[in-house]
PDB file of C-alpha atoms in Angstrom:
ATOM      1  CA  UNK A   1     110.757  65.961 120.622  1.00  0.00           C
ATOM      2  CA  UNK A   2     110.672  67.439 116.996  1.00  0.00           C
ATOM      3  CA  UNK A   3     113.654  69.311 116.282  1.00  0.00           C
ATOM      4  CA  UNK A   4     113.604  71.983 113.520  1.00  0.00           C
ATOM      5  CA  UNK A   5     111.090  72.539 110.962  1.00  0.00           C
ATOM      6  CA  UNK A   6     108.953  69.924 109.311  1.00  0.00           C
ATOM      7  CA  UNK A   7     110.393  68.689 105.939  1.00  0.00           C
ATOM      8  CA  UNK A   8     107.633  66.288 104.835  1.00  0.00           C
ATOM      9  CA  UNK A   9     103.853  66.404 103.909  1.00  0.00           C
ATOM     10  CA  UNK A  10     101.853  63.466 103.764  1.00  0.00           C
ATOM     11  CA  UNK A  11      99.637  63.213 100.532  1.00  0.00           C
ATOM     12  CA  UNK A  12      96.357  62.925 102.495  1.00  0.00           C
ATOM     13  CA  UNK A  13      97.322  66.115 104.435  1.00  0.00           C
ATOM     14  CA  UNK A  14      97.924  68.173 101.339  1.00  0.00           C
ATOM     15  CA  UNK A  15      95.310  70.851 100.682  1.00  0.00           C
ATOM     16  CA  UNK A  16      92.328  69.741  98.443  1.00  0.00           C
ATOM     17  CA  UNK A  17      92.838  72.729  96.097  1.00  0.00           C
ATOM     18  CA  UNK A  18      95.987  70.911  94.748  1.00  0.00           C
ATOM     19  CA  UNK A  19      93.643  68.062  93.651  1.00  0.00           C
ATOM     20  CA  UNK A  20      96.033  65.255  94.317  1.00  0.00           C
ATOM     21  CA  UNK A  21      95.037  61.666  94.097  1.00  0.00           C
ATOM     22  CA  UNK A  22      95.215  59.572  97.274  1.00  0.00           C
ATOM     23  CA  UNK A  23      97.013  56.445  95.870  1.00  0.00           C
ATOM     24  CA  UNK A  24     100.007  57.633  93.831  1.00  0.00           C
ATOM     25  CA  UNK A  25     102.672  58.009  96.591  1.00  0.00           C
ATOM     26  CA  UNK A  26     102.780  58.573 100.380  1.00  0.00           C
ATOM     27  CA  UNK A  27     104.016  62.066 100.165  1.00  0.00           C
ATOM     28  CA  UNK A  28     103.280  65.372  98.567  1.00  0.00           C
ATOM     29  CA  UNK A  29     105.727  68.123  97.866  1.00  0.00           C
ATOM     30  CA  UNK A  30     105.792  70.387 100.902  1.00  0.00           C
ATOM     31  CA  UNK A  31     105.935  74.143  99.944  1.00  0.00           C
ATOM     32  CA  UNK A  32     109.080  76.065 101.120  1.00  0.00           C
ATOM     33  CA  UNK A  33     108.340  78.921 103.463  1.00  0.00           C
ATOM     34  CA  UNK A  34     107.627  81.940 101.268  1.00  0.00           C
ATOM     35  CA  UNK A  35     105.175  84.672 100.509  1.00  0.00           C
ATOM     36  CA  UNK A  36     102.111  82.513 100.782  1.00  0.00           C
ATOM     37  CA  UNK A  37     100.778  80.177 103.615  1.00  0.00           C
ATOM     38  CA  UNK A  38     101.204  76.461 103.126  1.00  0.00           C
ATOM     39  CA  UNK A  39      97.592  75.886 102.795  1.00  0.00           C
ATOM     40  CA  UNK A  40      96.882  78.655 100.399  1.00  0.00           C
ATOM     41  CA  UNK A  41      99.769  77.957  98.081  1.00  0.00           C
ATOM     42  CA  UNK A  42     100.581  75.895  95.143  1.00  0.00           C
ATOM     43  CA  UNK A  43     104.182  74.497  94.737  1.00  0.00           C
ATOM     44  CA  UNK A  44     105.882  74.851  91.319  1.00  0.00           C
ATOM     45  CA  UNK A  45     106.150  71.039  91.203  1.00  0.00           C
ATOM     46  CA  UNK A  46     102.356  70.545  91.098  1.00  0.00           C
ATOM     47  CA  UNK A  47     101.863  73.335  88.680  1.00  0.00           C
ATOM     48  CA  UNK A  48     104.294  72.161  86.104  1.00  0.00           C
ATOM     49  CA  UNK A  49     103.778  68.325  86.707  1.00  0.00           C
ATOM     50  CA  UNK A  50     100.079  67.875  87.615  1.00  0.00           C
ATOM     51  CA  UNK A  51      98.641  70.813  85.817  1.00  0.00           C
ATOM     52  CA  UNK A  52     100.455  71.685  82.787  1.00  0.00           C
ATOM     53  CA  UNK A  53     101.791  68.228  82.273  1.00  0.00           C
ATOM     54  CA  UNK A  54     105.235  69.582  81.119  1.00  0.00           C
ATOM     55  CA  UNK A  55     107.029  67.280  83.315  1.00  0.00           C
ATOM     56  CA  UNK A  56     106.429  63.478  84.051  1.00  0.00           C
ATOM     57  CA  UNK A  57     108.110  63.450  87.487  1.00  0.00           C
ATOM     58  CA  UNK A  58     109.864  65.563  90.181  1.00  0.00           C
ATOM     59  CA  UNK A  59     113.277  65.040  88.432  1.00  0.00           C
ATOM     60  CA  UNK A  60     112.007  66.568  85.199  1.00  0.00           C
ATOM     61  CA  UNK A  61     110.379  69.597  87.128  1.00  0.00           C
ATOM     62  CA  UNK A  62     113.980  70.180  88.796  1.00  0.00           C
ATOM     63  CA  UNK A  63     115.696  70.109  85.289  1.00  0.00           C
ATOM     64  CA  UNK A  64     113.213  72.637  84.017  1.00  0.00           C
ATOM     65  CA  UNK A  65     113.484  75.154  87.046  1.00  0.00           C
ATOM     66  CA  UNK A  66     117.256  74.842  87.062  1.00  0.00           C
ATOM     67  CA  UNK A  67     117.381  76.091  83.471  1.00  0.00           C
ATOM     68  CA  UNK A  68     115.988  79.170  84.875  1.00  0.00           C
ATOM     69  CA  UNK A  69     112.885  79.165  82.569  1.00  0.00           C
ATOM     70  CA  UNK A  70     110.067  79.786  85.155  1.00  0.00           C
ATOM     71  CA  UNK A  71     109.381  83.282  86.556  1.00  0.00           C
ATOM     72  CA  UNK A  72     107.011  83.833  89.362  1.00  0.00           C
ATOM     73  CA  UNK A  73     105.989  87.743  89.434  1.00  0.00           C
ATOM     74  CA  UNK A  74     108.928  88.511  87.100  1.00  0.00           C
ATOM     75  CA  UNK A  75     111.593  86.791  89.146  1.00  0.00           C
ATOM     76  CA  UNK A  76     113.337  83.490  88.147  1.00  0.00           C
ATOM     77  CA  UNK A  77     112.596  80.848  90.766  1.00  0.00           C
ATOM     78  CA  UNK A  78     114.722  77.656  90.927  1.00  0.00           C
ATOM     79  CA  UNK A  79     112.969  76.167  94.034  1.00  0.00           C
ATOM     80  CA  UNK A  80     110.874  73.333  92.845  1.00  0.00           C
ATOM     81  CA  UNK A  81     108.535  73.767  95.872  1.00  0.00           C
ATOM     82  CA  UNK A  82     108.398  77.602  95.677  1.00  0.00           C
ATOM     83  CA  UNK A  83     104.829  78.552  97.118  1.00  0.00           C
ATOM     84  CA  UNK A  84     102.986  80.362  94.370  1.00  0.00           C
ATOM     85  CA  UNK A  85      99.616  81.721  95.567  1.00  0.00           C
ATOM     86  CA  UNK A  86      96.444  83.743  94.594  1.00  0.00           C
ATOM     87  CA  UNK A  87      97.240  86.486  92.111  1.00  0.00           C
ATOM     88  CA  UNK A  88     100.745  85.366  91.273  1.00  0.00           C
ATOM     89  CA  UNK A  89     101.854  85.409  87.574  1.00  0.00           C
ATOM     90  CA  UNK A  90     103.924  82.618  86.347  1.00  0.00           C
ATOM     91  CA  UNK A  91     105.656  83.182  83.233  1.00  0.00           C
ATOM     92  CA  UNK A  92     107.537  80.659  80.872  1.00  0.00           C
ATOM     93  CA  UNK A  93     109.171  82.740  78.240  1.00  0.00           C
ATOM     94  CA  UNK A  94     110.482  80.039  76.324  1.00  0.00           C
ATOM     95  CA  UNK A  95     107.037  78.974  75.347  1.00  0.00           C
ATOM     96  CA  UNK A  96     105.622  82.492  75.614  1.00  0.00           C
ATOM     97  CA  UNK A  97     103.161  81.612  77.961  1.00  0.00           C
ATOM     98  CA  UNK A  98     101.763  83.459  81.116  1.00  0.00           C
ATOM     99  CA  UNK A  99      99.463  82.340  83.748  1.00  0.00           C
ATOM    100  CA  UNK A 100      97.663  83.874  86.834  1.00  0.00           C
ATOM    101  CA  UNK A 101      96.876  81.706  89.696  1.00  0.00           C
ATOM    102  CA  UNK A 102      93.158  82.082  90.600  1.00  0.00           C
ATOM    103  CA  UNK A 103      90.551  79.744  92.186  1.00  0.00           C
ATOM    104  CA  UNK A 104      87.737  78.320  90.246  1.00  0.00           C
ATOM    105  CA  UNK A 105      84.218  78.309  91.811  1.00  0.00           C
ATOM    106  CA  UNK A 106      84.893  74.839  93.412  1.00  0.00           C
ATOM    107  CA  UNK A 107      88.013  76.356  95.383  1.00  0.00           C
ATOM    108  CA  UNK A 108      90.734  74.725  93.350  1.00  0.00           C
ATOM    109  CA  UNK A 109      93.691  76.437  91.686  1.00  0.00           C
ATOM    110  CA  UNK A 110      92.992  76.774  88.068  1.00  0.00           C
ATOM    111  CA  UNK A 111      95.228  77.226  85.117  1.00  0.00           C
ATOM    112  CA  UNK A 112      94.302  80.777  83.633  1.00  0.00           C
ATOM    113  CA  UNK A 113      96.243  81.831  80.712  1.00  0.00           C
ATOM    114  CA  UNK A 114      96.706  85.473  80.530  1.00  0.00           C
ATOM    115  CA  UNK A 115      98.322  88.097  77.923  1.00  0.00           C
ATOM    116  CA  UNK A 116     101.863  89.367  78.461  1.00  0.00           C
ATOM    117  CA  UNK A 117     100.405  92.913  79.047  1.00  0.00           C
ATOM    118  CA  UNK A 118      98.265  91.407  82.017  1.00  0.00           C
ATOM    119  CA  UNK A 119     101.315  89.426  83.206  1.00  0.00           C
ATOM    120  CA  UNK A 120     103.172  92.803  83.773  1.00  0.00           C
ATOM    121  CA  UNK A 121     100.908  93.499  86.991  1.00  0.00           C
ATOM    122  CA  UNK A 122      99.248  91.948  89.933  1.00  0.00           C
ATOM    123  CA  UNK A 123      96.656  92.937  92.336  1.00  0.00           C
ATOM    124  CA  UNK A 124      97.635  92.974  96.066  1.00  0.00           C
ATOM    125  CA  UNK A 125      95.263  93.154  98.997  1.00  0.00           C
ATOM    126  CA  UNK A 126      96.375  95.530 101.895  1.00  0.00           C
ATOM    127  CA  UNK A 127      96.799  93.501 105.186  1.00  0.00           C
ATOM    128  CA  UNK A 128      98.445  96.315 107.115  1.00  0.00           C
ATOM    129  CA  UNK A 129      99.183  99.987 107.125  1.00  0.00           C
ATOM    130  CA  UNK A 130     101.857 101.055 109.741  1.00  0.00           C
ATOM    131  CA  UNK A 131     104.561 103.579 110.311  1.00  0.00           C
ATOM    132  CA  UNK A 132     108.161 101.936 110.415  1.00  0.00           C
ATOM    133  CA  UNK A 133     111.453 103.032 111.595  1.00  0.00           C
ATOM    134  CA  UNK A 134     111.955 106.773 111.340  1.00  0.00           C
ATOM    135  CA  UNK A 135     108.249 107.323 110.853  1.00  0.00           C
ATOM    136  CA  UNK A 136     108.354 105.758 107.245  1.00  0.00           C
ATOM    137  CA  UNK A 137     104.736 104.921 106.392  1.00  0.00           C
ATOM    138  CA  UNK A 138     104.464 101.343 104.713  1.00  0.00           C
ATOM    139  CA  UNK A 139     101.804  98.894 103.753  1.00  0.00           C
ATOM    140  CA  UNK A 140     102.040  95.073 104.017  1.00  0.00           C
ATOM    141  CA  UNK A 141     100.122  93.113 101.278  1.00  0.00           C
ATOM    142  CA  UNK A 142      98.750  89.581 101.177  1.00  0.00           C
ATOM    143  CA  UNK A 143     101.826  88.078  99.576  1.00  0.00           C
ATOM    144  CA  UNK A 144     104.180  89.548 102.282  1.00  0.00           C
ATOM    145  CA  UNK A 145     105.302  92.536 100.364  1.00  0.00           C
ATOM    146  CA  UNK A 146     106.217  95.787 102.260  1.00  0.00           C
ATOM    147  CA  UNK A 147     105.732  98.816 100.070  1.00  0.00           C
ATOM    148  CA  UNK A 148     107.022 102.150 101.478  1.00  0.00           C
ATOM    149  CA  UNK A 149     105.656 105.545 100.949  1.00  0.00           C
ATOM    150  CA  UNK A 150     102.156 104.369  99.745  1.00  0.00           C
ATOM    151  CA  UNK A 151      99.292 106.889  98.993  1.00  0.00           C
ATOM    152  CA  UNK A 152      98.053 108.135 102.256  1.00  0.00           C
ATOM    153  CA  UNK A 153      94.484 107.380 101.160  1.00  0.00           C
ATOM    154  CA  UNK A 154      95.155 103.511 101.164  1.00  0.00           C
ATOM    155  CA  UNK A 155      93.524 101.555 103.890  1.00  0.00           C
ATOM    156  CA  UNK A 156      93.422  98.028 105.119  1.00  0.00           C
ATOM    157  CA  UNK A 157      91.519  95.738 102.780  1.00  0.00           C
ATOM    158  CA  UNK A 158      92.065  98.014  99.714  1.00  0.00           C
ATOM    159  CA  UNK A 159      93.498  96.507  96.539  1.00  0.00           C
ATOM    160  CA  UNK A 160      96.491  97.824  94.883  1.00  0.00           C
ATOM    161  CA  UNK A 161      97.481  97.571  91.274  1.00  0.00           C
ATOM    162  CA  UNK A 162     101.245  96.527  91.448  1.00  0.00           C
ATOM    163  CA  UNK A 163     103.467  97.090  88.515  1.00  0.00           C
ATOM    164  CA  UNK A 164     106.025  94.023  88.717  1.00  0.00           C
ATOM    165  CA  UNK A 165     108.776  95.607  86.742  1.00  0.00           C
ATOM    166  CA  UNK A 166     109.034  98.811  88.699  1.00  0.00           C
ATOM    167  CA  UNK A 167     107.722  97.825  91.924  1.00  0.00           C
ATOM    168  CA  UNK A 168     105.377 100.713  91.978  1.00  0.00           C
ATOM    169  CA  UNK A 169     101.628 101.177  92.960  1.00  0.00           C
ATOM    170  CA  UNK A 170      99.876 102.404  89.711  1.00  0.00           C
ATOM    171  CA  UNK A 171      96.379 102.556  91.108  1.00  0.00           C
ATOM    172  CA  UNK A 172      94.387 101.273  93.985  1.00  0.00           C
ATOM    173  CA  UNK A 173      90.575 100.683  94.604  1.00  0.00           C
ATOM    174  CA  UNK A 174      88.895 101.014  98.086  1.00  0.00           C
ATOM    175  CA  UNK A 175      87.056  98.233  99.874  1.00  0.00           C
ATOM    176  CA  UNK A 176      83.577  99.640  99.272  1.00  0.00           C
ATOM    177  CA  UNK A 177      79.980  98.548  98.379  1.00  0.00           C
ATOM    178  CA  UNK A 178      79.477  98.277  94.701  1.00  0.00           C
ATOM    179  CA  UNK A 179      82.790  96.955  93.984  1.00  0.00           C
ATOM    180  CA  UNK A 180      83.680  93.544  92.495  1.00  0.00           C
ATOM    181  CA  UNK A 181      85.315  90.952  94.610  1.00  0.00           C
ATOM    182  CA  UNK A 182      86.605  87.542  94.645  1.00  0.00           C
ATOM    183  CA  UNK A 183      86.305  85.279  97.633  1.00  0.00           C
ATOM    184  CA  UNK A 184      89.716  83.588  98.587  1.00  0.00           C
ATOM    185  CA  UNK A 185      88.605  81.350 101.477  1.00  0.00           C
ATOM    186  CA  UNK A 186      85.757  79.584 103.128  1.00  0.00           C
ATOM    187  CA  UNK A 187      82.830  77.781 101.424  1.00  0.00           C
ATOM    188  CA  UNK A 188      82.226  80.270  98.670  1.00  0.00           C
ATOM    189  CA  UNK A 189      85.938  80.273  97.740  1.00  0.00           C
ATOM    190  CA  UNK A 190      86.600  81.286  94.024  1.00  0.00           C
ATOM    191  CA  UNK A 191      83.027  83.018  93.614  1.00  0.00           C
ATOM    192  CA  UNK A 192      82.945  86.560  92.231  1.00  0.00           C
ATOM    193  CA  UNK A 193      80.375  89.214  92.928  1.00  0.00           C
ATOM    194  CA  UNK A 194      79.514  92.767  94.010  1.00  0.00           C
ATOM    195  CA  UNK A 195      79.695  93.866  97.696  1.00  0.00           C
ATOM    196  CA  UNK A 196      75.977  94.736  98.840  1.00  0.00           C
ATOM    197  CA  UNK A 197      76.931  95.552 102.392  1.00  0.00           C
ATOM    198  CA  UNK A 198      79.222  95.027 105.428  1.00  0.00           C
ATOM    199  CA  UNK A 199      78.014  93.909 108.969  1.00  0.00           C
ATOM    200  CA  UNK A 200      80.572  95.298 111.501  1.00  0.00           C
ATOM    201  CA  UNK A 201      80.778  93.053 114.618  1.00  0.00           C
ATOM    202  CA  UNK A 202      82.870  94.662 117.466  1.00  0.00           C
ATOM    203  CA  UNK A 203      85.339  92.178 118.883  1.00  0.00           C
ATOM    204  CA  UNK A 204      84.067  89.576 116.320  1.00  0.00           C
ATOM    205  CA  UNK A 205      84.531  89.007 112.448  1.00  0.00           C
ATOM    206  CA  UNK A 206      82.916  91.617 110.079  1.00  0.00           C
ATOM    207  CA  UNK A 207      80.551  89.761 107.645  1.00  0.00           C
ATOM    208  CA  UNK A 208      80.431  90.904 104.049  1.00  0.00           C
ATOM    209  CA  UNK A 209      77.511  90.288 101.770  1.00  0.00           C
ATOM    210  CA  UNK A 210      78.097  89.732  98.183  1.00  0.00           C
ATOM    211  CA  UNK A 211      75.727  89.391  95.136  1.00  0.00           C
ATOM    212  CA  UNK A 212      77.007  87.517  92.126  1.00  0.00           C
ATOM    213  CA  UNK A 213      76.003  88.038  88.329  1.00  0.00           C
ATOM    214  CA  UNK A 214      72.949  85.764  88.761  1.00  0.00           C
ATOM    215  CA  UNK A 215      71.659  87.856  91.623  1.00  0.00           C
ATOM    216  CA  UNK A 216      72.475  85.193  94.044  1.00  0.00           C
ATOM    217  CA  UNK A 217      73.630  86.466  97.530  1.00  0.00           C
ATOM    218  CA  UNK A 218      75.936  84.935 100.010  1.00  0.00           C
ATOM    219  CA  UNK A 219      78.007  86.087 102.938  1.00  0.00           C
ATOM    220  CA  UNK A 220      81.558  85.555 104.101  1.00  0.00           C
ATOM    221  CA  UNK A 221      84.207  86.872 106.679  1.00  0.00           C
ATOM    222  CA  UNK A 222      85.962  90.021 105.526  1.00  0.00           C
ATOM    223  CA  UNK A 223      89.315  88.120 105.681  1.00  0.00           C
ATOM    224  CA  UNK A 224      88.045  86.101 102.639  1.00  0.00           C
ATOM    225  CA  UNK A 225      87.216  89.137 100.468  1.00  0.00           C
ATOM    226  CA  UNK A 226      89.625  90.262  97.832  1.00  0.00           C
ATOM    227  CA  UNK A 227      88.599  93.304  95.722  1.00  0.00           C
ATOM    228  CA  UNK A 228      89.437  92.777  92.006  1.00  0.00           C
ATOM    229  CA  UNK A 229      88.152  95.976  90.449  1.00  0.00           C
ATOM    230  CA  UNK A 230      86.063  99.215  90.638  1.00  0.00           C
ATOM    231  CA  UNK A 231      82.439  98.883  90.103  1.00  0.00           C
ATOM    232  CA  UNK A 232      81.558  95.862  88.345  1.00  0.00           C
ATOM    233  CA  UNK A 233      84.488  95.959  85.998  1.00  0.00           C
ATOM    234  CA  UNK A 234      87.406  93.616  87.140  1.00  0.00           C
ATOM    235  CA  UNK A 235      90.997  94.710  86.563  1.00  0.00           C
ATOM    236  CA  UNK A 236      91.970  91.192  85.691  1.00  0.00           C
ATOM    237  CA  UNK A 237      90.682  88.579  83.435  1.00  0.00           C
ATOM    238  CA  UNK A 238      88.542  85.960  85.215  1.00  0.00           C
ATOM    239  CA  UNK A 239      88.822  82.202  84.660  1.00  0.00           C
ATOM    240  CA  UNK A 240      86.242  80.065  82.959  1.00  0.00           C
ATOM    241  CA  UNK A 241      82.964  80.444  84.709  1.00  0.00           C
ATOM    242  CA  UNK A 242      83.548  84.177  85.721  1.00  0.00           C
ATOM    243  CA  UNK A 243      83.245  83.205  89.214  1.00  0.00           C
ATOM    244  CA  UNK A 244      79.645  82.320  88.974  1.00  0.00           C
ATOM    245  CA  UNK A 245      78.775  79.241  90.909  1.00  0.00           C
ATOM    246  CA  UNK A 246      76.103  77.017  89.346  1.00  0.00           C
ATOM    247  CA  UNK A 247      74.009  74.461  91.136  1.00  0.00           C
ATOM    248  CA  UNK A 248      74.529  70.737  90.486  1.00  0.00           C
ATOM    249  CA  UNK A 249      71.561  70.562  88.080  1.00  0.00           C
ATOM    250  CA  UNK A 250      72.570  73.724  86.304  1.00  0.00           C
ATOM    251  CA  UNK A 251      76.019  72.282  85.645  1.00  0.00           C
ATOM    252  CA  UNK A 252      74.264  69.035  84.409  1.00  0.00           C
ATOM    253  CA  UNK A 253      71.992  70.944  81.934  1.00  0.00           C
ATOM    254  CA  UNK A 254      75.038  73.063  80.785  1.00  0.00           C
ATOM    255  CA  UNK A 255      77.055  69.843  80.050  1.00  0.00           C
ATOM    256  CA  UNK A 256      74.024  68.510  78.132  1.00  0.00           C
ATOM    257  CA  UNK A 257      73.703  71.449  76.039  1.00  0.00           C
ATOM    258  CA  UNK A 258      77.365  71.499  75.166  1.00  0.00           C
ATOM    259  CA  UNK A 259      77.309  67.848  74.240  1.00  0.00           C
ATOM    260  CA  UNK A 260      74.103  68.381  71.960  1.00  0.00           C
ATOM    261  CA  UNK A 261      75.930  71.368  70.320  1.00  0.00           C
ATOM    262  CA  UNK A 262      78.913  69.120  69.399  1.00  0.00           C
ATOM    263  CA  UNK A 263      76.901  66.490  67.757  1.00  0.00           C
TER     264      UNK A 263
END
């Protein structure tokens, strides 16, 4: 019998969004329990060592985080396997750098540098609206936050703009047709587009149809949709590619054009 929580993660079982190679080691850093699920998160070790190349190995990552240099959502984190996830801001004040974790159109976590002003807030998707003890209304968000006394107009699937310093909701946008969204799961992960319509299925999964900037339409479950702005204007800066997925031949032509421009 297995007793207690699992403490290891085999390298081949790690999520593909981490982009780990098969052969350098048997294991991968297993994310600690935290605000994001294991398969939807990126441990700080992978971010600092494999993405930013600020450390050569795990020991160097430990010495970086133990100096209290890394802030996630404005809080110092010293756990090397702390699970950062979609929309989290990572700040390294010593080098004056700020990052937001977003997916690229191939569904991988990408390094997206942002300004200090943008690092002061994040967007949260509302998972649950409920009344708590003594009738206190609260919302639960996609990163495990409970925010008490929200605006009564806020519903499930809406997106909140959350000020990290004060812990207050500054504004919110409804889940509605015509708003720009980003896909956080499924085959279209990382794509951005505007909601065209929503199919309701009683007892099943609601399907949402989205149209991207090249007028290509695709559909996904409502649970994979994350509203990122009102109308076609996003509240956050998007990573390279702006969430528009190209076909293989279009990617090839783009690479050829870039190569020709460089010569």
